[in-house]
Tab-separated table of C-alpha atoms (C1' of nucleotides) in Angstrom:
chain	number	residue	atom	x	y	z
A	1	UNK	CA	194.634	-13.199	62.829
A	2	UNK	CA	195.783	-10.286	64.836
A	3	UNK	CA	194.621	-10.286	68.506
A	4	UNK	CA	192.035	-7.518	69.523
A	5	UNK	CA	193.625	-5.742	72.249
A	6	UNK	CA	191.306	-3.343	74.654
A	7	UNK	CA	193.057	-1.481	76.312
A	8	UNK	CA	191.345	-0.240	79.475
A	9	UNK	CA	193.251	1.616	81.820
A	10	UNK	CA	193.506	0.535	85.469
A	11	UNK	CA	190.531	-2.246	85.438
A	12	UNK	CA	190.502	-2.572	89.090
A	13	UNK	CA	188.696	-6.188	90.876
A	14	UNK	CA	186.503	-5.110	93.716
A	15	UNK	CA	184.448	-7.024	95.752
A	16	UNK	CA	180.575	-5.740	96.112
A	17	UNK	CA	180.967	-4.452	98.848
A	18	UNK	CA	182.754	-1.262	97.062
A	19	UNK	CA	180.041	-1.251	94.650
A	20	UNK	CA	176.940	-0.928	97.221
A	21	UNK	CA	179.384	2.143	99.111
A	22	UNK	CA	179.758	3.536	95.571
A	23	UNK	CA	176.037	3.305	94.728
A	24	UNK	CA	175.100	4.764	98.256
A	25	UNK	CA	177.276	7.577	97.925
A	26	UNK	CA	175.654	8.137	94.693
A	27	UNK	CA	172.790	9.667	96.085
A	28	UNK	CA	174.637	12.239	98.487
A	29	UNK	CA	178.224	12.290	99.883
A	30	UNK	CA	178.525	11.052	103.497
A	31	UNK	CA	180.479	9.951	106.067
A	32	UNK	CA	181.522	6.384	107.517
A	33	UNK	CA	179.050	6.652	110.293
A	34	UNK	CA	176.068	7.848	108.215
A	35	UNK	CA	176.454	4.962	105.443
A	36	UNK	CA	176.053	2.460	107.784
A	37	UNK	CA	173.261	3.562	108.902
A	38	UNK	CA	171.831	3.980	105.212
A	39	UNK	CA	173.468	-0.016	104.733
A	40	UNK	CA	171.714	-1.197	107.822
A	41	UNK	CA	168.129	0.309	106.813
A	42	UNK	CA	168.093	0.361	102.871
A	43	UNK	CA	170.550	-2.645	101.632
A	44	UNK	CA	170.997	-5.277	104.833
A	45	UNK	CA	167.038	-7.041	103.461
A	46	UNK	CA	168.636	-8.015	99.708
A	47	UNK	CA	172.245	-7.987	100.573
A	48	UNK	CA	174.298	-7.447	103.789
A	49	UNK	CA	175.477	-4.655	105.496
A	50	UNK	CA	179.178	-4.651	106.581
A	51	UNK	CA	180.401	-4.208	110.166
A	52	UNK	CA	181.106	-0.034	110.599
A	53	UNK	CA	185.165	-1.079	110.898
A	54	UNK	CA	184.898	-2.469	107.268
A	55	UNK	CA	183.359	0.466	105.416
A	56	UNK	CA	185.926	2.544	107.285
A	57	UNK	CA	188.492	0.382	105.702
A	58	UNK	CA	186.474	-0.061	102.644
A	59	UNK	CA	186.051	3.789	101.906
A	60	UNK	CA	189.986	4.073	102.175
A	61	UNK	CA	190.484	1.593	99.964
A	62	UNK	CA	188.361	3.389	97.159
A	63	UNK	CA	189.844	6.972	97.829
A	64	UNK	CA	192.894	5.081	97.105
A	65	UNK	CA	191.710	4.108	93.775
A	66	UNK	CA	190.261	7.467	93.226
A	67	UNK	CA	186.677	6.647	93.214
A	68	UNK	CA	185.643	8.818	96.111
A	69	UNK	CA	187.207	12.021	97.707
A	70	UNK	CA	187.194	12.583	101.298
A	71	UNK	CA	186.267	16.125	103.184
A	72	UNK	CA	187.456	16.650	106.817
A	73	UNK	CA	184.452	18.555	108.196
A	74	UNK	CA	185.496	19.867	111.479
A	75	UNK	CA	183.167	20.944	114.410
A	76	UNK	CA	183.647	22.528	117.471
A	77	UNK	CA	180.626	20.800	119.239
A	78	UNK	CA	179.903	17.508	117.052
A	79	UNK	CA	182.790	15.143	116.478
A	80	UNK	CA	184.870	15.879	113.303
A	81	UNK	CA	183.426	13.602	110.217
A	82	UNK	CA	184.965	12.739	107.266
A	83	UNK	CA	182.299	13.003	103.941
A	84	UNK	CA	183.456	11.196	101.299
A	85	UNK	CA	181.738	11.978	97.920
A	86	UNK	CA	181.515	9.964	94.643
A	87	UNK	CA	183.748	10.817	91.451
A	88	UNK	CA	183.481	10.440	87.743
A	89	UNK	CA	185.924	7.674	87.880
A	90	UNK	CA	183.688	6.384	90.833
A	91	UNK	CA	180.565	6.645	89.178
A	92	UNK	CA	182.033	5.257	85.863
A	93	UNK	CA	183.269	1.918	87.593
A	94	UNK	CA	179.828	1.559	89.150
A	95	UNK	CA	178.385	1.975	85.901
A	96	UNK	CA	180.593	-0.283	84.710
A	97	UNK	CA	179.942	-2.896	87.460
A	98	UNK	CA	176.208	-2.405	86.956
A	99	UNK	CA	175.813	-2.892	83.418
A	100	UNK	CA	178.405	-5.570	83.261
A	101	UNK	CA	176.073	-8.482	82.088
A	102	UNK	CA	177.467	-11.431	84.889
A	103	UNK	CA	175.337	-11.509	87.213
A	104	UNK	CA	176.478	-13.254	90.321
A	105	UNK	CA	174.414	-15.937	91.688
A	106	UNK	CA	172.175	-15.443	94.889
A	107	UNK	CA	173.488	-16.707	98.200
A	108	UNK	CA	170.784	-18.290	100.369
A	109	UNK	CA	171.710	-19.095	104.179
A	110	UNK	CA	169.490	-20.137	106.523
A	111	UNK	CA	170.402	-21.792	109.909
A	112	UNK	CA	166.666	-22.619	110.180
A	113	UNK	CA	166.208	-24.438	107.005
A	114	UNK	CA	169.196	-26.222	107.758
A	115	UNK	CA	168.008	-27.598	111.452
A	116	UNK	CA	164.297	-28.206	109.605
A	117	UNK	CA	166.590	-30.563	106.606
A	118	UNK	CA	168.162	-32.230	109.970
A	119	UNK	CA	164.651	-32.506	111.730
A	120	UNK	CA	165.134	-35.880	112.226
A	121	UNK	CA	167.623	-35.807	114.616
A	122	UNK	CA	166.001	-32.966	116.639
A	123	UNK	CA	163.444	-32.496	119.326
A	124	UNK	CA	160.059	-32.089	117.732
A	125	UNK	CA	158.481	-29.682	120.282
A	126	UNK	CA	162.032	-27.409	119.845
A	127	UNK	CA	161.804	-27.525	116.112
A	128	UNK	CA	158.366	-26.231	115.958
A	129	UNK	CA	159.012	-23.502	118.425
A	130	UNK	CA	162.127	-22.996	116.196
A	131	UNK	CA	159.400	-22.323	113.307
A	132	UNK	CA	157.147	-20.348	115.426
A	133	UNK	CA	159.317	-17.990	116.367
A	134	UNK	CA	160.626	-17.198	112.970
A	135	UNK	CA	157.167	-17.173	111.416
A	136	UNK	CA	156.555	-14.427	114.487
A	137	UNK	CA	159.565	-12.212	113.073
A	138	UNK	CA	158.408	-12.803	109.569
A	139	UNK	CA	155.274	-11.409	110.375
A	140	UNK	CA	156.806	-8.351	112.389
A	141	UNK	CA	159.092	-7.463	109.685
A	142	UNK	CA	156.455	-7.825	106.954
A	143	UNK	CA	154.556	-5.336	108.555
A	144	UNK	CA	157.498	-2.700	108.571
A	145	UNK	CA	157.508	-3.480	105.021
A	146	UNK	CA	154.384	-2.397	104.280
A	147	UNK	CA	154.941	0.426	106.311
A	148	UNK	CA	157.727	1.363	103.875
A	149	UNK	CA	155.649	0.304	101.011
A	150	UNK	CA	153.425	2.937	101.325
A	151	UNK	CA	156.040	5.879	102.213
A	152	UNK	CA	157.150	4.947	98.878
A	153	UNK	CA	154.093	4.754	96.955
A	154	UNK	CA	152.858	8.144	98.260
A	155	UNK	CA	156.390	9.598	97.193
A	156	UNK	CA	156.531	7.812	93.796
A	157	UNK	CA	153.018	9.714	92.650
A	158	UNK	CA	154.873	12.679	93.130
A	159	UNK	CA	155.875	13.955	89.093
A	160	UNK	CA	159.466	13.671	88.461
A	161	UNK	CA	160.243	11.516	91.418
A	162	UNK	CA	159.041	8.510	89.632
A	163	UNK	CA	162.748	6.670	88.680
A	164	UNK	CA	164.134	7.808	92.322
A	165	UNK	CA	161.610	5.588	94.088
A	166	UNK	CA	160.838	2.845	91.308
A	167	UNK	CA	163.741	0.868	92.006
A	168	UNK	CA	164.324	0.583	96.009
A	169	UNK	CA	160.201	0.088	95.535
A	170	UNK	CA	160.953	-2.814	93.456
A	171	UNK	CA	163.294	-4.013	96.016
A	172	UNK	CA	161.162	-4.208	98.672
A	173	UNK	CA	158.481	-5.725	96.732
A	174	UNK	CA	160.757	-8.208	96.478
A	175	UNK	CA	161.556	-8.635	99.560
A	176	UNK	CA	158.061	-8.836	100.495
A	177	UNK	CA	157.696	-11.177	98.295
A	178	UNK	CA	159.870	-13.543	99.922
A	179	UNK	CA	158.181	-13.310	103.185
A	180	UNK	CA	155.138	-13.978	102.021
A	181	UNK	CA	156.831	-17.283	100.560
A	182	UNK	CA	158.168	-18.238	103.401
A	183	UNK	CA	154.842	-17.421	106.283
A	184	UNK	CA	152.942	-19.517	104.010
A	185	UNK	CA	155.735	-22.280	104.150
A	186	UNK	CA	155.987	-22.025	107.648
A	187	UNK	CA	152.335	-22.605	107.996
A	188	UNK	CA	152.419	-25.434	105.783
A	189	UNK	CA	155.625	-27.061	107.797
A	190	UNK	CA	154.000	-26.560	110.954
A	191	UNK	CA	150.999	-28.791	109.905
A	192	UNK	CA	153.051	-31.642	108.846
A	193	UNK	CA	155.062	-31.199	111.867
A	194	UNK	CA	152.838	-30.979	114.392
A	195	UNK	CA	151.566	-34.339	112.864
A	196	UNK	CA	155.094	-35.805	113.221
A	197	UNK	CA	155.310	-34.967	116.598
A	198	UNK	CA	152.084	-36.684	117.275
A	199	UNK	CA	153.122	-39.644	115.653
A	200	UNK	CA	156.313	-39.859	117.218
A	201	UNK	CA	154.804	-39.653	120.425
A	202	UNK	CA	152.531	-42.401	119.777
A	203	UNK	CA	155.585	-44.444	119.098
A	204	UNK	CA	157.493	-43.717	121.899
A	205	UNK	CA	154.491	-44.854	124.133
A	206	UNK	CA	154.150	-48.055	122.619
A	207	UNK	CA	157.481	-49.135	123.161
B	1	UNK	CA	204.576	-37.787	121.901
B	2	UNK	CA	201.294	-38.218	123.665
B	3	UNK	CA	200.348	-34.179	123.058
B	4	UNK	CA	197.532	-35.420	120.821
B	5	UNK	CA	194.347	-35.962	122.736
B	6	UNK	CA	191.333	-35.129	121.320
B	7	UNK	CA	189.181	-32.827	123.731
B	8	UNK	CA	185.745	-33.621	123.627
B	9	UNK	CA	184.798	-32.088	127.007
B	10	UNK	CA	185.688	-28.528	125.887
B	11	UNK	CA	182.854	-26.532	125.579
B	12	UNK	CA	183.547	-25.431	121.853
B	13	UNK	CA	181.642	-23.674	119.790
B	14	UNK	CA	181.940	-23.828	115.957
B	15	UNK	CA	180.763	-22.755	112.948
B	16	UNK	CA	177.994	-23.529	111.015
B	17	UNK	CA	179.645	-25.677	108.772
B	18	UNK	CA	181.117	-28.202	111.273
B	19	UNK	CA	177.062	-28.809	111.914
B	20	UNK	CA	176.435	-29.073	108.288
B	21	UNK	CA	179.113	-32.172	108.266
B	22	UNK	CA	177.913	-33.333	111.341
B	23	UNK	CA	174.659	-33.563	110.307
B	24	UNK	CA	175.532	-35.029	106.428
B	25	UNK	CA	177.562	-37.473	108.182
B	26	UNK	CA	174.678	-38.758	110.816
B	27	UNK	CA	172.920	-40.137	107.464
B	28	UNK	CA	176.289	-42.413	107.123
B	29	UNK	CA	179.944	-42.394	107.503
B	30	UNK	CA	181.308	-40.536	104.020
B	31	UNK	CA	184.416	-39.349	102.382
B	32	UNK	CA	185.908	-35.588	102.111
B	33	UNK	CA	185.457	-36.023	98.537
B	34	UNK	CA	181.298	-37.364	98.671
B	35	UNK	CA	180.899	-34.895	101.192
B	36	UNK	CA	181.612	-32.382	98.566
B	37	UNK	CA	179.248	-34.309	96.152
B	38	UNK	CA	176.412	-34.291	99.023
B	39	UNK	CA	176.212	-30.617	99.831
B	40	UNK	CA	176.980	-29.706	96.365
B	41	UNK	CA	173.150	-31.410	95.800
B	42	UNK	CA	171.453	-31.403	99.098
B	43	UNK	CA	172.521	-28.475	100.989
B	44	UNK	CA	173.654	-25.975	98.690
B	45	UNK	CA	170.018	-24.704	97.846
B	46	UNK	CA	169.120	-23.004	101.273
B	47	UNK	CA	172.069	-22.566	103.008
B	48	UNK	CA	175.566	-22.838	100.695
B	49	UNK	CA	177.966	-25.635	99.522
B	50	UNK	CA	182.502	-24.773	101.393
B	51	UNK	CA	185.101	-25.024	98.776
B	52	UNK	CA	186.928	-28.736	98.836
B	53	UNK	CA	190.029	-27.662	100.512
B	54	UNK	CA	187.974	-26.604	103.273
B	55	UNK	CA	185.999	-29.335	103.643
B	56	UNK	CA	189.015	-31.060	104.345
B	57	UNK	CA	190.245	-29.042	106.345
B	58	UNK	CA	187.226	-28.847	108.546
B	59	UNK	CA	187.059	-32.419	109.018
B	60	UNK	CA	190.101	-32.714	110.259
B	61	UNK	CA	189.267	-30.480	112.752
B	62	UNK	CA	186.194	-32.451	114.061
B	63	UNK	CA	188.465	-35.173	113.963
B	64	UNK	CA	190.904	-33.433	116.520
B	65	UNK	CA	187.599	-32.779	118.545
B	66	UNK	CA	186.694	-36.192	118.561
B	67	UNK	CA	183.933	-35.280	116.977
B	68	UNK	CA	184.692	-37.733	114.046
B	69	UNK	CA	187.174	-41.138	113.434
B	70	UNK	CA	188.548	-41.013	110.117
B	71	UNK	CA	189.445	-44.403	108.864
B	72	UNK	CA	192.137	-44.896	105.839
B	73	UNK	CA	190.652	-47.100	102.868
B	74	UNK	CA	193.909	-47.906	100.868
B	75	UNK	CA	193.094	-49.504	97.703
B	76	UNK	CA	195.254	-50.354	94.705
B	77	UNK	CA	192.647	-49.802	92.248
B	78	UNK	CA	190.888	-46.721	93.283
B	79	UNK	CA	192.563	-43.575	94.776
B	80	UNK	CA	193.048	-43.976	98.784
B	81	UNK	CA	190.397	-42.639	100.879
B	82	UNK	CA	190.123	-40.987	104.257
B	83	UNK	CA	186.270	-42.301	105.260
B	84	UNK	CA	184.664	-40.275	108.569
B	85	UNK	CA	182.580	-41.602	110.523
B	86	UNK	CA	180.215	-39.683	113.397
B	87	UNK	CA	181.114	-40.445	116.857
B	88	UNK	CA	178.646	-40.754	119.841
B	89	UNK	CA	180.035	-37.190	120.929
B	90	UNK	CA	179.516	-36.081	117.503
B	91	UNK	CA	176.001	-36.751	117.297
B	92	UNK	CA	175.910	-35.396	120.645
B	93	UNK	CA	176.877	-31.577	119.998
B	94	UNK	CA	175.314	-31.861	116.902
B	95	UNK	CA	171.862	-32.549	118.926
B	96	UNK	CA	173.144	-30.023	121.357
B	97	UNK	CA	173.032	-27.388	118.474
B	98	UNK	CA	169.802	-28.150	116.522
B	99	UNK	CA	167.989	-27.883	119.583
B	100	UNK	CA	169.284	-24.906	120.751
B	101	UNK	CA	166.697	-22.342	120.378
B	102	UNK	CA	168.997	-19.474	119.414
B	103	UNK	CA	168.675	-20.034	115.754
B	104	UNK	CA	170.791	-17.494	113.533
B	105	UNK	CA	169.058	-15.531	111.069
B	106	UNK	CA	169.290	-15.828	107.681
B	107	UNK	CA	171.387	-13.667	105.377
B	108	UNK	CA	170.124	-13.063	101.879
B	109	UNK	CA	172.730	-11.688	99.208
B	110	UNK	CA	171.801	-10.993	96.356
B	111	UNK	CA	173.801	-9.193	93.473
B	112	UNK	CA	170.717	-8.998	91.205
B	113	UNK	CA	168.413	-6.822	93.677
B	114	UNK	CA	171.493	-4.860	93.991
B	115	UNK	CA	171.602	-3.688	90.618
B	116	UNK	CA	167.628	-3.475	90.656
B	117	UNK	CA	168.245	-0.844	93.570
B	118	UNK	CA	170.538	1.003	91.822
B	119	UNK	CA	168.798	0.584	88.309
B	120	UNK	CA	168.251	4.496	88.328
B	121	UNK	CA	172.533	4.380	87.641
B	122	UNK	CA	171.855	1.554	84.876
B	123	UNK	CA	171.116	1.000	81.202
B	124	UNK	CA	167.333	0.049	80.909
B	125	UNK	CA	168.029	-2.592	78.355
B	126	UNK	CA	170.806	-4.181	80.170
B	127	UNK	CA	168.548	-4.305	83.625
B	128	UNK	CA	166.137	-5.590	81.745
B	129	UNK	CA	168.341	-8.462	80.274
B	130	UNK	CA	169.710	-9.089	83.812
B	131	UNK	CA	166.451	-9.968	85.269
B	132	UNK	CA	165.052	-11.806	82.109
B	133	UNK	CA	168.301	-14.272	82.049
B	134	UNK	CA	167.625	-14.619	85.875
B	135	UNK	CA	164.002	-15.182	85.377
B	136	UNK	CA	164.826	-18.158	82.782
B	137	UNK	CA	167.438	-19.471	84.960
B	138	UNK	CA	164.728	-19.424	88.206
B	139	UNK	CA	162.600	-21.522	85.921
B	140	UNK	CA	165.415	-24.127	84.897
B	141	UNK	CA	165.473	-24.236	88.883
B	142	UNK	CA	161.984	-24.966	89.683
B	143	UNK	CA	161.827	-27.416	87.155
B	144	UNK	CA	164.715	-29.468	88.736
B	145	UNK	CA	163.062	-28.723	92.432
B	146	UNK	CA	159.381	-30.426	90.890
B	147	UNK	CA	161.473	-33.331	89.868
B	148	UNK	CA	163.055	-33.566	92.881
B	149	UNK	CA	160.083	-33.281	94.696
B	150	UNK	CA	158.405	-36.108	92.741
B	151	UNK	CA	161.350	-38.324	93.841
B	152	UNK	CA	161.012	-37.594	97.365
B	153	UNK	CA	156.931	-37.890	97.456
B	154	UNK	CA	157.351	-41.347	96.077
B	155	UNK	CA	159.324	-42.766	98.838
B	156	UNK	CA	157.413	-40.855	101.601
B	157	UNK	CA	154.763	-42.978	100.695
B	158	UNK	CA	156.388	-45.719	101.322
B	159	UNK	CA	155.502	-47.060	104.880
B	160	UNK	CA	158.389	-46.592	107.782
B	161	UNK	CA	160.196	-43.999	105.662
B	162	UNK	CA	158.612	-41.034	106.533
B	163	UNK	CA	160.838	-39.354	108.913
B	164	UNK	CA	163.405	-39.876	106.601
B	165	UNK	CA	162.099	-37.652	103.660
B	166	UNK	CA	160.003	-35.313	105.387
B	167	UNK	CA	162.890	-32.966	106.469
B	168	UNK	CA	164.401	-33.099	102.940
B	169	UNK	CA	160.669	-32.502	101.517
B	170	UNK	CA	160.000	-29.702	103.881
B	171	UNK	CA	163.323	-28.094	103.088
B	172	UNK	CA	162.629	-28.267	99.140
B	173	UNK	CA	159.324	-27.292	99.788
B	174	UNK	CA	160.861	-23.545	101.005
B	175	UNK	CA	162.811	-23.288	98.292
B	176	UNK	CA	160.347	-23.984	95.554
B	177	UNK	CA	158.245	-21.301	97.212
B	178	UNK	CA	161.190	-18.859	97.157
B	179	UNK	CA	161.419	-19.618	93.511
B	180	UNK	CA	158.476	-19.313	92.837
B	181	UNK	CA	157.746	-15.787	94.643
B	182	UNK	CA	160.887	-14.712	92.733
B	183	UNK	CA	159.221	-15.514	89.336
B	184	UNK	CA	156.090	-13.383	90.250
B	185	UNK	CA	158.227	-10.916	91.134
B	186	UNK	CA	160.206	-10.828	87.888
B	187	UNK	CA	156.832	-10.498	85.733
B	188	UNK	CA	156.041	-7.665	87.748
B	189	UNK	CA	159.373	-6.212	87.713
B	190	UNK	CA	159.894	-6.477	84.154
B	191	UNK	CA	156.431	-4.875	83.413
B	192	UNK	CA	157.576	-1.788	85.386
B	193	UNK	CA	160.829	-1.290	83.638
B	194	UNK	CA	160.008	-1.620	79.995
B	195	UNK	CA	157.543	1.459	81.209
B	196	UNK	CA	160.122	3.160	82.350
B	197	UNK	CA	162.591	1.926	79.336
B	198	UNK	CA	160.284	3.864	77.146
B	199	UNK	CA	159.349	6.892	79.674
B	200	UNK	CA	163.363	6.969	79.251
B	201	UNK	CA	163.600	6.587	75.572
B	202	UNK	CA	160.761	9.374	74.978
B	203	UNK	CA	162.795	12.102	77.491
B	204	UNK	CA	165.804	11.731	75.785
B	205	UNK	CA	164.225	12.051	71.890
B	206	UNK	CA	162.748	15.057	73.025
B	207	UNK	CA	166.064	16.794	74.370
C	1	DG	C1'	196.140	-39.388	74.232
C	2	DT	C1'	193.250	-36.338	76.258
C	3	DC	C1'	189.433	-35.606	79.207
C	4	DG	C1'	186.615	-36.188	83.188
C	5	DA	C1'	185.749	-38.552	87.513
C	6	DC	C1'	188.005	-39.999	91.630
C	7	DA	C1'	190.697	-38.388	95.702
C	8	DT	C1'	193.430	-35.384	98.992
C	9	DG	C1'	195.750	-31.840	100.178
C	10	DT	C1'	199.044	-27.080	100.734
C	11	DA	C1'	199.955	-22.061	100.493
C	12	DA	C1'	198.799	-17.581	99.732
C	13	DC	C1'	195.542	-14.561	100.111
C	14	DC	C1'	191.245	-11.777	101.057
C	15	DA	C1'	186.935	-10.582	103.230
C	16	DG	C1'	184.886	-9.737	107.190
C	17	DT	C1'	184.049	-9.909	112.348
C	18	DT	C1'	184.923	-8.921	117.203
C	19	DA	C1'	186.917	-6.595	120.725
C	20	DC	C1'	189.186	-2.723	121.958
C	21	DA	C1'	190.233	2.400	122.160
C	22	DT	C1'	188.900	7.253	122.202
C	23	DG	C1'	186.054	10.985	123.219
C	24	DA	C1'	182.319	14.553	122.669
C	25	DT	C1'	177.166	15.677	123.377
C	26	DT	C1'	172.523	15.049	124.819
C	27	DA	C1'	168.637	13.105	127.231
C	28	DA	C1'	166.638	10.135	131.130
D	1	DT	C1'	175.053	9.109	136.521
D	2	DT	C1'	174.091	6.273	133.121
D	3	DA	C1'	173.145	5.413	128.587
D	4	DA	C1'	172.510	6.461	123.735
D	5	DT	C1'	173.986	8.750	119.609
D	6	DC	C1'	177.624	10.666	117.100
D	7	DA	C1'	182.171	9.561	115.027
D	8	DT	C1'	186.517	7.032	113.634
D	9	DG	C1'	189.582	3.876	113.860
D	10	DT	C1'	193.310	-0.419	115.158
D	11	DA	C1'	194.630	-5.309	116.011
D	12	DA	C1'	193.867	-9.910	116.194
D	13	DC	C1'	191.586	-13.292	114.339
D	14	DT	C1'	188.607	-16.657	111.520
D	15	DG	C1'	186.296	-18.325	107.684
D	16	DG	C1'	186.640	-19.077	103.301
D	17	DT	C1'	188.431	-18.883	98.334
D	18	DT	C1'	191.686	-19.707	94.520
D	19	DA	C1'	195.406	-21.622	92.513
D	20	DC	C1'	198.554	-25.087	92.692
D	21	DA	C1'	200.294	-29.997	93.299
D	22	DT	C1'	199.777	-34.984	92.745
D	23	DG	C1'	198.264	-39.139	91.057
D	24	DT	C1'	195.078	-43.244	89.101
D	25	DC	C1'	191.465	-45.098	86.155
D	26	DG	C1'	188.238	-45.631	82.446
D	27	DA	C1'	186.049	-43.935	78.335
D	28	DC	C1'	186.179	-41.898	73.784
DNA sequence: GTCGACATGTAACCAGTTACATGATTAA
DNA sequence: TTAATCATGTAACTGGTTACATGTCGAC
């Protein structure tokens, strides 16, 4: 049986990383500077956003592959930029990335659950304070959500803006999501903590 | 040569994951290879499981800390073993650690909501997909959390072992709740895009 | 007689961070 | 004058992965 070659020119590995600067710069061209600041507001909640020396690197990297083209805009009074815009090669291997059915897996990582799974070993009163303070950010940043929930919603009733809002509205909704999960946890821990505390104390003074 | 001393008064700060194997090995003294096992099962779930060779590696580290005492089990049966055990100075910068109060924050990634955010770029039917195999896969989950959770209710009960499946409890606890405001999430999702699967699907028959 | 569990490691590599370096403009 | 924002980068480093190397034992 004769082996079924595809042939695919220049299938190139890249980590995500390239693929959220490719997607980014598939709304507008921009500089370095500029998608960091994009990274930092729109992509940091779901995924990460790299440190400003690694999408320097990262952008050079994908010229070299010829996925994005970079403009030297020069300026008298700001400092000169470099805009780098997407190409059809660019956009193809995103497209390609995106529909590509593997999935990877989400990464949890949270230094809090992991001192709550030691608890045992900890100081009850610092534990709890641990919880308190991140059910006090959760809180905060669920309310910037909301915020951005409803800049959003206003825009997405707009005609014809419907699929440029849908999905970073899904997104957050997700994200939201996930705090809501995790306030109510907090809650709940806090309860049975504050009861081990109490009990522990009661130990202690018996001894 | 008497170079080798371990220096446990330096005031050295490590990663995460030196905590993580200080903390798996304050339940009882362990191999590299159970280790492994251990976080593959316990940890993995809410904060993330290092490759074998590093878990190796690390422990030889804490070793040259004095943080663990490795101890050679040389049997002719059963491959040799390296078994580490947590010292007193161990336990003590582990302590040191969980209670300070400068708890990092967590980092989601996830390669999913990435394509979500970019779904305007992708093929309805394959977005779809994506989130429907992720949806069945985030059920598989919270069926193996519920068992789980069964397992550990059943010994809290038990009198004297509390402390010792609380933390564990509490820590499945978040992610079931995670899972579960992922599912919700999915429903909704999915709703939204077949709309917009067939908004698509009716704009292009019409070109 | 091959496969999976047990058990430990090395070497090469890559992804990503931090600290450093430069320098203009604008606002307090 | 101090600081923030704009703007781009280099160098040194660390954390972590993958692939490779080595070997035994028990089960099918």
């Amino acid at each position: 049986m004769p082996e079924e070659e595809h042939k695919s020119m220049d299938i190139v590995q890249l980590p995500t990383t390239s693929y959220i600067i490719l997607g980014m710069l598939s709304y507008r061209e921009m500089s370095g500077y500029s998608l960091k600041q994009l990274m930092d507001r729109a992509v940091k909640h779901f995924y990460w956003s790299p440190a400003k020396s690694q999408i320097y690197a990262e952008l050079r990297r994908l010229e070299s592959h010829g996925y994005v083209v970079m403009r030297e805009v020069i300026s008298p009074q700001r400092p000169d930029k470099r805009i780098y815009g997407l190409t059809p090669q660019g956009l193809d291997a995103l497209r390609t990335w995106l529909d590509n059915t593997a999935v990877g897996p989400d990464s949890y990582k949270s230094p809090l659950l992991l001192k709550v799974f030691l608890g045992h070993l900890a100081s009850p009163g610092i534990l709890i304070s641990q919880i308190e303070a991140r059910r006090q950010k959760l809180a905060r940043d669920l309310v910037l959500c909301e915020e951005k929930e409803e800049g959003l919603i206003d825009r997405i009733q707009e005609p014809l803006a419907e699929e440029e809002f849908l999905f970073p509205l899904l997104a957050l909704r997700f994200n939201m999501a996930s705090i809501r999960a995790a306030l109510t946890w907090a809650d709940e821990a806090l309860e049975h903590l504050s009861r081990w505390q109490q009990e522990k104390a009661v130990g202690e003074s018996k001894t």
